[in-house]
Structures are given as structure tokens and as C-alpha cells.
Tab-separated table of C-alpha atoms and ligand atoms in Angstrom:
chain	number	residue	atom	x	y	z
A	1	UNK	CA	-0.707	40.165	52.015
A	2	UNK	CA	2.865	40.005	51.343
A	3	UNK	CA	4.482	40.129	48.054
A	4	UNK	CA	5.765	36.257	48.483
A	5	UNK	CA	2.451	35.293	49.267
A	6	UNK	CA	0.739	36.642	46.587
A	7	UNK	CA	3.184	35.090	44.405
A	8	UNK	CA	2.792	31.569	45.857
A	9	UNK	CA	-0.809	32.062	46.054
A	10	UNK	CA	-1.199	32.747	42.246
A	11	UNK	CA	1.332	29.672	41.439
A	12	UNK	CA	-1.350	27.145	43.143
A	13	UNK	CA	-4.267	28.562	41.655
A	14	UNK	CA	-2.266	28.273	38.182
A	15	UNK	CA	-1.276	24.899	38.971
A	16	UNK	CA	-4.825	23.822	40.179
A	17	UNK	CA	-6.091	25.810	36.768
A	18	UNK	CA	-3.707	23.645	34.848
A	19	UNK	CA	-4.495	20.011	36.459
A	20	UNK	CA	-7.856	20.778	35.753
A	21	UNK	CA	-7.527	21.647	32.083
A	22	UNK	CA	-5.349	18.449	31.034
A	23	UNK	CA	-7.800	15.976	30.151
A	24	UNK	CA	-9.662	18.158	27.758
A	25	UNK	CA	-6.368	20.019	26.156
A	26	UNK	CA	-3.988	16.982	26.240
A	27	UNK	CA	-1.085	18.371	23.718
A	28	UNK	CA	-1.354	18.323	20.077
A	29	UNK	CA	0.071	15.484	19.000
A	30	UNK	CA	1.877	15.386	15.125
A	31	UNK	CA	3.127	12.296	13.697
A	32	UNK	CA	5.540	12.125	11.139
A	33	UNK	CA	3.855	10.766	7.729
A	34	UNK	CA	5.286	8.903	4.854
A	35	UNK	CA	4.190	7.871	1.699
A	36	UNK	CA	6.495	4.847	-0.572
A	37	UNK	CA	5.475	6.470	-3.458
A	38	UNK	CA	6.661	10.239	-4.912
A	39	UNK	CA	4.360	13.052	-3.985
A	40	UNK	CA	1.626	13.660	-5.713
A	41	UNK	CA	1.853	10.442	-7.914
A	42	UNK	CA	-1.083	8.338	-7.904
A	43	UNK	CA	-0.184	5.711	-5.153
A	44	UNK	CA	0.208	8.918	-2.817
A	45	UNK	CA	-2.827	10.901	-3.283
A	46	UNK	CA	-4.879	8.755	-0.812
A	47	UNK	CA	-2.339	9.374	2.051
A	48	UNK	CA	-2.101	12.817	1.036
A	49	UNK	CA	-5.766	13.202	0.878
A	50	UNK	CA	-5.797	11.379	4.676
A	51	UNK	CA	-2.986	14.210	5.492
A	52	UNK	CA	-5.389	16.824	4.637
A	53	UNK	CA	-8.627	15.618	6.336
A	54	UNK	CA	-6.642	15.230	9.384
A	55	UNK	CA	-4.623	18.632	9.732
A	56	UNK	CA	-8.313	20.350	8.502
A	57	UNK	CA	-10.541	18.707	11.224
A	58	UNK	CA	-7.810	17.704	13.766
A	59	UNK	CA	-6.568	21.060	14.916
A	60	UNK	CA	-5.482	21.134	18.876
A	61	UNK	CA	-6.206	17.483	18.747
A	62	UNK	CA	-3.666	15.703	15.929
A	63	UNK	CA	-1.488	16.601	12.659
A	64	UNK	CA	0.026	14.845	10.559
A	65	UNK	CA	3.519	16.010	9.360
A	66	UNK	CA	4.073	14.853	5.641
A	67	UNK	CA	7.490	14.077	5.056
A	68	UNK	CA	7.034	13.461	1.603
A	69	UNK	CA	7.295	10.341	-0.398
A	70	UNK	CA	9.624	7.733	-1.400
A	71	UNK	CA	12.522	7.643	-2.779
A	72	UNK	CA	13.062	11.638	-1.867
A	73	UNK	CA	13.117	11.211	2.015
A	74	UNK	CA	13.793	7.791	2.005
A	75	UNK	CA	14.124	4.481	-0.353
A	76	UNK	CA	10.808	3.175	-0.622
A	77	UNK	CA	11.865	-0.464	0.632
A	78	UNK	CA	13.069	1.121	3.759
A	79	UNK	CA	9.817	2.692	4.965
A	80	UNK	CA	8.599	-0.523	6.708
A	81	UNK	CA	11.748	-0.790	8.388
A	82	UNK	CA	11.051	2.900	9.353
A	83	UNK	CA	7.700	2.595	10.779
A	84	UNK	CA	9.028	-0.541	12.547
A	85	UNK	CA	11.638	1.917	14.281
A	86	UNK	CA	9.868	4.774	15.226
A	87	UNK	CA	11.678	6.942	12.592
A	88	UNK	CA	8.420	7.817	10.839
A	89	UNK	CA	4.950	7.421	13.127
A	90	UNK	CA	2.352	6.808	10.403
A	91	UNK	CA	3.010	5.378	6.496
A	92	UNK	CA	0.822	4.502	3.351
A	93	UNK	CA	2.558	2.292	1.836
A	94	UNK	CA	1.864	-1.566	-0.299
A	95	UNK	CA	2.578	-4.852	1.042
A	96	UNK	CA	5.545	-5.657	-1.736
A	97	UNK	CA	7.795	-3.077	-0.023
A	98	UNK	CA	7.700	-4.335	3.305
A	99	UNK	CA	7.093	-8.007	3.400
A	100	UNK	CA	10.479	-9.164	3.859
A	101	UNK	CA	9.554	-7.685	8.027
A	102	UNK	CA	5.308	-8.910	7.767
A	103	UNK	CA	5.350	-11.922	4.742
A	104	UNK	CA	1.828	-12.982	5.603
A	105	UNK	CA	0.991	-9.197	3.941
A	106	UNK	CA	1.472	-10.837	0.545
A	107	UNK	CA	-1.597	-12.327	0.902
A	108	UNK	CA	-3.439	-9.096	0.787
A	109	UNK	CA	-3.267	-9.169	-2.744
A	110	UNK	CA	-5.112	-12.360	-3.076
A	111	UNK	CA	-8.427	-11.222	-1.295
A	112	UNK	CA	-11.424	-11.724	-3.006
A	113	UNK	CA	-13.787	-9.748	-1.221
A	114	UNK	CA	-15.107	-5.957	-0.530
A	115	UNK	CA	-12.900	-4.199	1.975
A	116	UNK	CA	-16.030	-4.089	4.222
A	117	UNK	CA	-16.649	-7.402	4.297
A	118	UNK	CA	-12.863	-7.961	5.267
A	119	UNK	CA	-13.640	-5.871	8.332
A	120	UNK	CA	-16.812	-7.622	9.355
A	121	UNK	CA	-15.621	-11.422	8.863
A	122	UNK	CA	-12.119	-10.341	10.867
A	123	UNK	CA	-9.450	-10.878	8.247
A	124	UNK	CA	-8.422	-7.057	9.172
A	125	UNK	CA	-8.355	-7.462	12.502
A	126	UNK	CA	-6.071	-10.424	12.030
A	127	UNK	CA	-4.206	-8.962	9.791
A	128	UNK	CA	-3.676	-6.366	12.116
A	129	UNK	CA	-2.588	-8.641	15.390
A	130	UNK	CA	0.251	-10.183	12.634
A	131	UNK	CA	1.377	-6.579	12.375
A	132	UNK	CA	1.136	-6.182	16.096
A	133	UNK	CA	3.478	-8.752	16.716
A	134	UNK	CA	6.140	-8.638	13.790
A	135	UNK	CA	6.380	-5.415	13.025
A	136	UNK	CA	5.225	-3.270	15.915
A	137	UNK	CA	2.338	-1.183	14.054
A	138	UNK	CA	-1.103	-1.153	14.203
A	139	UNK	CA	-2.815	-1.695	10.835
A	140	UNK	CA	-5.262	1.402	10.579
A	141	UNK	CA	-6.572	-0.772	6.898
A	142	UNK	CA	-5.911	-0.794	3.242
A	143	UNK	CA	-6.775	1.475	0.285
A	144	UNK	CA	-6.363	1.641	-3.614
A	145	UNK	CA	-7.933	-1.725	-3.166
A	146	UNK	CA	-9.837	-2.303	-6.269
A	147	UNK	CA	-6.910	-1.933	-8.584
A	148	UNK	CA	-5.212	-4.613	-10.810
A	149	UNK	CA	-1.654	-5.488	-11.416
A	150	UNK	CA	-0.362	-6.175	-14.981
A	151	UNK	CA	2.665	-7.231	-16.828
A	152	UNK	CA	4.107	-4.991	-19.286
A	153	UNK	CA	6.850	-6.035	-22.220
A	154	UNK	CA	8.744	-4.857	-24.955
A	155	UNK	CA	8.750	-8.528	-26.211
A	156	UNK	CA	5.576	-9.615	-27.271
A	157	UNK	CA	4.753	-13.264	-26.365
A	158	UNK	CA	1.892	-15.567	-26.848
A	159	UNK	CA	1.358	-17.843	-24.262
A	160	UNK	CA	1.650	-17.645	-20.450
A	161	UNK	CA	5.658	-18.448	-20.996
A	162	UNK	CA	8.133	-15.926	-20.326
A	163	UNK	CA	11.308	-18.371	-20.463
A	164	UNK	CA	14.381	-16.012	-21.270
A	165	UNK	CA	12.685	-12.820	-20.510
A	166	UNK	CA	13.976	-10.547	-17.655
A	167	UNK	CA	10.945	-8.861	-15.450
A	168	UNK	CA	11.298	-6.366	-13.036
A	169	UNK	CA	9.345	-7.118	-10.108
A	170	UNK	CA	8.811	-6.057	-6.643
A	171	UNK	CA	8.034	-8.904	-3.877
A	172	UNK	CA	4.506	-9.434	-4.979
A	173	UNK	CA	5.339	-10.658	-8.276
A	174	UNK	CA	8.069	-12.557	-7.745
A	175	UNK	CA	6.522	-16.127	-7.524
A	176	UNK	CA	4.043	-15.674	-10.580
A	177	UNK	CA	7.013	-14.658	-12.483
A	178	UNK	CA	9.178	-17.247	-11.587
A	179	UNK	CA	6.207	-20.331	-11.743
A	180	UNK	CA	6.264	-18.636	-16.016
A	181	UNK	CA	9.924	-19.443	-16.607
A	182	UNK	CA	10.862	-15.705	-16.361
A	183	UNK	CA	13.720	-14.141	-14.490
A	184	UNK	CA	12.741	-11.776	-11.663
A	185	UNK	CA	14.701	-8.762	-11.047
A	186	UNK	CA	13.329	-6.863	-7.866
A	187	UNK	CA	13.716	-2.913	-8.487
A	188	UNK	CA	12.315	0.101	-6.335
A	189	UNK	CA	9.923	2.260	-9.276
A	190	UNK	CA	12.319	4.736	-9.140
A	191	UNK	CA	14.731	2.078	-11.202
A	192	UNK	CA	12.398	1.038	-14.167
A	193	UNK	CA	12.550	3.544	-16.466
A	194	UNK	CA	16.370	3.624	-17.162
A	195	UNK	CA	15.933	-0.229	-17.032
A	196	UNK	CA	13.458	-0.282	-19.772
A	197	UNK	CA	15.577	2.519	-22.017
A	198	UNK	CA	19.131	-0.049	-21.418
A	199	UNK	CA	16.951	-2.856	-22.195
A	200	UNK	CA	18.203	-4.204	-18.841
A	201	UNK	CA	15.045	-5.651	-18.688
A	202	UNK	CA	12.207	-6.699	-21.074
A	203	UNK	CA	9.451	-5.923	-18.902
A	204	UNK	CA	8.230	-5.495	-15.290
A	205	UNK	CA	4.980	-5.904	-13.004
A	206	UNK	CA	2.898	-2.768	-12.013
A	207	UNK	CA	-0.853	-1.575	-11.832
A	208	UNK	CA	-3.233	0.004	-14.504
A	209	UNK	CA	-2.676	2.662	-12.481
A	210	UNK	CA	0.033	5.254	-12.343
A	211	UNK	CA	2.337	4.444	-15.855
A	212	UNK	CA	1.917	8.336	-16.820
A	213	UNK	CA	3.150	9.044	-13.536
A	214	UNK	CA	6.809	7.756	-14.536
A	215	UNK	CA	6.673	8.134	-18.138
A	216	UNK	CA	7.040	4.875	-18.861
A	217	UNK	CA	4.240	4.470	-21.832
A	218	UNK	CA	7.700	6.033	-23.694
A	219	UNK	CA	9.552	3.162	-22.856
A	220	UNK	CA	7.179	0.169	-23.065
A	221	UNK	CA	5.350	-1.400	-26.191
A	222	UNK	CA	3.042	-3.922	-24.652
A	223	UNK	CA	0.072	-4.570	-21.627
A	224	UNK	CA	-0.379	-8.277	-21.241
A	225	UNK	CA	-4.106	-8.397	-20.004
A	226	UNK	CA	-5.838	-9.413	-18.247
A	227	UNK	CA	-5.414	-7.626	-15.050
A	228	UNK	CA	-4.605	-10.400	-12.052
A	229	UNK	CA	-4.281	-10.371	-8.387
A	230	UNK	CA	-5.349	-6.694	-6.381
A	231	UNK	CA	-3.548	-3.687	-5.719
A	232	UNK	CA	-3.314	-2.135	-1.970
A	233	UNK	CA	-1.665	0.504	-0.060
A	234	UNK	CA	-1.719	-0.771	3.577
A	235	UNK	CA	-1.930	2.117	5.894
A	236	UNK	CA	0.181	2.049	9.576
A	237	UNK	CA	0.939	3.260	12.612
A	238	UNK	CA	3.803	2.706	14.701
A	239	UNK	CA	2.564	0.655	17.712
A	240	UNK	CA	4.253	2.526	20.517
A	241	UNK	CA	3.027	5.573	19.065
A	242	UNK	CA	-0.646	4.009	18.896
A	243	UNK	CA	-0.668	2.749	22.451
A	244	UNK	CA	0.639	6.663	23.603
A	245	UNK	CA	-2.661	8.269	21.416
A	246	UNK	CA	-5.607	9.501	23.498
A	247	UNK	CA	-8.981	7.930	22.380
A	248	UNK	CA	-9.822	11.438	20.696
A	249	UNK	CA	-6.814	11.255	18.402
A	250	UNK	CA	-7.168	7.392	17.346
A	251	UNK	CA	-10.625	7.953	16.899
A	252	UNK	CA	-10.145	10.668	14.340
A	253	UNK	CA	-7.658	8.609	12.220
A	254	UNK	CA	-9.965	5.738	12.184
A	255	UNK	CA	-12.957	7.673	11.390
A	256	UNK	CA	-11.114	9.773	7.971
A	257	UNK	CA	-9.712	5.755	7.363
A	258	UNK	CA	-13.336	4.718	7.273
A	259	UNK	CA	-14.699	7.302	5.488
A	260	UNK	CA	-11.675	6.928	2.582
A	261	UNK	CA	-12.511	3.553	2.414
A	262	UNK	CA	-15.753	3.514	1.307
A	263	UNK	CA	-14.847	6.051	-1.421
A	264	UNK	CA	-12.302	3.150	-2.822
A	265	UNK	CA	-14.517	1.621	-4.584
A	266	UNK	CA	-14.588	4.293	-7.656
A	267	UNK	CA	-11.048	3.034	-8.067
A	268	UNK	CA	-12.864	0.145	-10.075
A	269	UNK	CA	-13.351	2.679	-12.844
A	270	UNK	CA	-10.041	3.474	-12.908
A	271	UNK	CA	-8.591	0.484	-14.245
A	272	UNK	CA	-9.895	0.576	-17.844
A	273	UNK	CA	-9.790	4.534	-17.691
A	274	UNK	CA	-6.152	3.648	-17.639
A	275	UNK	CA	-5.831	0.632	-19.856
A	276	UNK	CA	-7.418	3.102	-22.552
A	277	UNK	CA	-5.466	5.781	-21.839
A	278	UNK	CA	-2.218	3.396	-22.570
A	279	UNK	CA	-3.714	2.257	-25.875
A	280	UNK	CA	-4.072	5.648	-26.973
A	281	UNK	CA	-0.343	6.190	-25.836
A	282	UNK	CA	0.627	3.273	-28.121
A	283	UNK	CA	1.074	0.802	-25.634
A	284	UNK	CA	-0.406	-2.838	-27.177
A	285	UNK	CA	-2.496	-5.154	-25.212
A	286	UNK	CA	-1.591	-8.987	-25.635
A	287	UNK	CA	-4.200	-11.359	-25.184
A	288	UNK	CA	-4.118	-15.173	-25.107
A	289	UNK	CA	-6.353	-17.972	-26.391
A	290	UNK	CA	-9.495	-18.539	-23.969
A	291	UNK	CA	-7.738	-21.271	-22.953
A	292	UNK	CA	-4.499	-19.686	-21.797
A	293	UNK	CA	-5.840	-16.750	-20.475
A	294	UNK	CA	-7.424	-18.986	-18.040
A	295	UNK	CA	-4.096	-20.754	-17.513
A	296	UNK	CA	-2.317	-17.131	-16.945
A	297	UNK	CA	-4.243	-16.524	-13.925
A	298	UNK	CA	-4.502	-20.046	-12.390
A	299	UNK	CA	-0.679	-20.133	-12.547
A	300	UNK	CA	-0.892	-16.558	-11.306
A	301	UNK	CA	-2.912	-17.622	-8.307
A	302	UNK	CA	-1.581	-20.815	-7.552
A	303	UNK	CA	1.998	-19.237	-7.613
A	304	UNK	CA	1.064	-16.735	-4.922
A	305	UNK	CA	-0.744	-19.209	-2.612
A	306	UNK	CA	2.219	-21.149	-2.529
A	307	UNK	CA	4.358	-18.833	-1.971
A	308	UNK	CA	2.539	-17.309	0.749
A	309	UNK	CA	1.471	-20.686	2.319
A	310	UNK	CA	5.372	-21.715	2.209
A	311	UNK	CA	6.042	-18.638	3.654
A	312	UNK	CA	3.604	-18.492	7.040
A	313	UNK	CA	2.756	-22.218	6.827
A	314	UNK	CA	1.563	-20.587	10.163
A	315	UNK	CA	-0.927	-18.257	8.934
A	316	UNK	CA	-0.974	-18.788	5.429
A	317	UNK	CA	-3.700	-21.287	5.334
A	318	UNK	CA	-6.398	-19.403	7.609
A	319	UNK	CA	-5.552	-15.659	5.518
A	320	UNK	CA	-6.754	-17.715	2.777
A	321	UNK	CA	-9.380	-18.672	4.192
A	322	UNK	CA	-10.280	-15.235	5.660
A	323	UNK	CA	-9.305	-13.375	2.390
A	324	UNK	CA	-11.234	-15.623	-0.561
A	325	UNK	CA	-14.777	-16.140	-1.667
A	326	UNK	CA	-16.139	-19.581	-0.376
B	401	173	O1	6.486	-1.848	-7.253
B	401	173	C1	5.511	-2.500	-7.599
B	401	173	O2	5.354	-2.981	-8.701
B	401	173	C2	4.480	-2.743	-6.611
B	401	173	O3	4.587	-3.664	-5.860
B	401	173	C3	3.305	-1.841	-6.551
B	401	173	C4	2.243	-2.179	-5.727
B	401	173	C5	1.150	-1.347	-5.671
B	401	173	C6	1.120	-0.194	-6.415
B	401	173	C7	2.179	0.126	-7.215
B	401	173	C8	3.279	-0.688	-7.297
């Protein structure tokens, strides 16, 4: 046999080899991951922790590459905008950073029920056509779910009333604010601190969790309680990416999302783990009359339907329906 042949001979047979192998070694595929949070702060362990059980159990099949967190790789209202794009493939990050591209995701944080349950009577699945269509991800689900969102002051008041006070808010709390005779001032995180120290502002909206994170129990002198509304990091993929995933690699993603989700729950603990933990700092809860505490969260809630209803008068009314307790 000549040399040539020998040669062309071996080419086929490694061609041949190779067609045969490609459905069970399709390329490793690593998406680009985000997190609107810093690393290593509390809103970001979850997606790091989903970073981890992927890259350990997804080897020759999918990685995630972590970028890092928001606002070192990019400003944490940009990350929707981002996914949207194609810039980054995969993000953890919470509806108040992003709804200006999905508003019905406001609405998250008025659900009233289990995550589970959200899965079985197909509010996530709806959810996730809305981010199908406006924003060109697929919505692998939500986590930090059982958390609760507070206002913090350096003026003490009352009564559900915060005419003349300035409040730093993000999207989510805009409404509520508003509906209380405050004035909203929309900041990234990043922002509050200095804001607090200037006296630029005399309070702002954020979690139980995560204050330590920024330092800020040095800056603020009051918790109003109770806790209202629900805290969420919603957790995406960009769609074009999504569609391009083998069933192997999708599979994985949803089965760590699953599994993380059903852990969430322990977050519940969390919230007065926290709350004490501020005390201690010297950080003063306010509490209202029975009366008014009851009136804090109605306006609260009725504020946030509103705003979501005027919104998506589209889908507003049937996420409601989907999202609350009948
Ligand atoms: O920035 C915010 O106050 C905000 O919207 C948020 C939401 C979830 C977790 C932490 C912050």
C-alpha cells in the first residue's frame, strides 16, 4: 500500500471514528455567569453555590464561568440588559434590577405561596413564557425566596407616614414608598452607604438579610418592622443560549436548580437570625399600634398591586391570581 493511501485510509477511519463519537462527547459547553450582587455577599452565595455544583458534577458536559458580581464586572442594573444581549449566558439576579426590560417580575414579590406550589399550579412556567418573549431568557426559577424586605431610618416615625423623608429604593419599593408620602430615590447598593453617612437620604428599602454585608448597621439607627412583601433572586438563562444546550446540559442546571430550591426554605430562619443580630448592633426596631401595623402592610400591598396591575394591565391580573393564596 502506498504511502498516500495509507494516509487517506487513516483520515476516513478518523473521520468515521469522530462522527461516531459526537453525540456522546458533544463539546463542553461554559457559560458566562453573573451575579447583581458582590461576591461572596449574601445575595450571591446561592449562585455561587449553583457555580460550584455545576463545575463539580458537570465536567465534559457544562461549566459555568463566574464572572463575578455586581458592581465589579458590571453595574448591577445593567445585568438584565446583559443577559438580554448575550453578553453574559446565565445570571442570579432580583426582579428590582431588571424590571424596567420584564415589569410583570415585580409581581414576584407579592406571591403568597411555597415555591413548589408555584411550579405545580404554573405561575413559573408563566412567568417564564413572559421572560421568553420580553427579554429573551428562559427563567430556570427563583431563590432566597422566603426572605422579607424592610425599611430602615435614621428618623424615627410613628405611623405608616413618611411625608418629607427621602428613601432609597430600588424598583420594588418604589410604589409602597410613594402611596406613604415619602420621596423615592432609586440607588444601586453599592450607593447607600455614603448616602446614609451625607444624610442624602433618611432611609432606604432592603432585606433582613445582608446589612453586615455593607456595613450599614454603622450608618443606620432604626428597622421599621414588620417585614412586608418577599425577597427573590430570579435565576436566567439567555434564550438563544438555552435553545443551543443539549438535553444533558439543561438537564443538569435544572436538576442543581431543583435541588437548591428545596433547601430555600431554611432561609425562613434567617430573617429573625438577622433582625437580632441588628438589635444587638444597635439598630432600633419601630413598631406601630395594632392598628397601623395592619395599615403599613395593606398600603404596602395595595401599592404594589397597583402598580403592577397598571403596569401589565395585560398580565397583571392573572400573576395575581397565580401568585396569591385564594
Ligand atoms: O436593592 C434592593 O433593595 C433590592 O431590590 C434587593 C432585592 C433583593 C435582595 C436585596 C436587595
Amino acid at each position: 500500500m502506498s504511502f498516500l493511501r495509507i494516509l487517506s485510509l487513516t483520515a476516513v477511519a478518523a473521520t468515521l471514528l469522530l462522527a461516531a463519537r459526537t453525540p456522546a462527547t458533544a463539546a463542553e459547553l461554559t457559560l458566562k455567569g453573573v451575579s447583581c450582587f458582590p461576591e461572596k455577599t449574601y445575595y450571591s452565595e446561592r449562585f455561587e453555590d449553583l457555580v460550584k455544583r455545576v463545575n463539580e458534577r458537570g465536567k465534559g458536559v457544562l461549566q459555568i464561568r463566574y464572572l463575578g458580581g455586581a458592581p465589579k464586572v458590571m453595574p448591577p442594573f445593567d445585568v438584565g440588559k446583559n443577559l438580554k444581549d448575550g453578553v453574559v449566558d446565565i445570571t442570579g439576579c432580583t426582579a428590582g434590577f431588571y424590571q424596567n426590560i420584564v415589569p410583570e417580575i415585580d409581581a414576584i414579590k407579592m406571591a403568597e405561596l411555597p415555591v413548589a406550589e408555584l411550579r405545580k399550579n404554573g405561575a413559573i412556567e408563566y412567568i417564564n413564557k413572559i421572560h421568553n418573549d420580553k427579554m429573551n431568557a428562559q427563567y430556570l426559577g427563583l431563590l432566597n425566596a422566603y426572605g422579607q424586605f424592610h425599611l430602615y431610618l435614621n428618623k424615627p416615625i410613628t405611623k405608616p407616614d413618611l411625608t418629607g423623608l427621602k428613601i432609597r429604593v430600588s424598583p420594588l419599593y418604589r410604589a409602597m414608598v410613594e402611596k406613604m408620602g415619602g420621596t423615592a430615590v432609586t440607588s444601586p447598593p453599592a450607593d447607600i452607604y455614603t448616602m446614609l453617612e451625607r444624610g442624602t437620604v433618611d432611609g432606604y428599602g432592603w432585606p433582613a438579610q445582608g446589612i453586615f454585608d455593607f456595613s450599614w448597621q454603622k450608618v443606620t439607627k432604626y428597622r421599621v418592622d414588620p417585614g412586608f412583601y418577599r425577597t427573590e433572586m430570579e435565576y436566567l438563562v439567555n434564550l438563544d443560549v438555552w435553545k443551543k444546550m443539549e438535553p444533558a446540559q439543561r438537564s443538569l442546571l435544572q436538576t442543581i436548580m431543583l435541588e437548591l430550591e428545596k433547601e430555600d426554605s431554611k432561609e425562613l430562619a434567617v430573617n429573625d437570625e438577622q433582625r437580632k443580630k441588628q438589635e444587638e448592633a444597635g439598630m432600633k426596631p419601630i413598631r406601630f399600634s395594632p392598628a397601623d401595623e395592619k395599615k403599613y402592610l395593606e398600603i404596602g400591598r395595595e401599592a404594589a398591586w397597583e402598580s403592577i396591575v397598571k403596569a401589565s394591565p395585560e398580565h397583571g391580573p392573572k400573576l395575581r391570581q397565580l401568585l396569591t393564596k385564594k
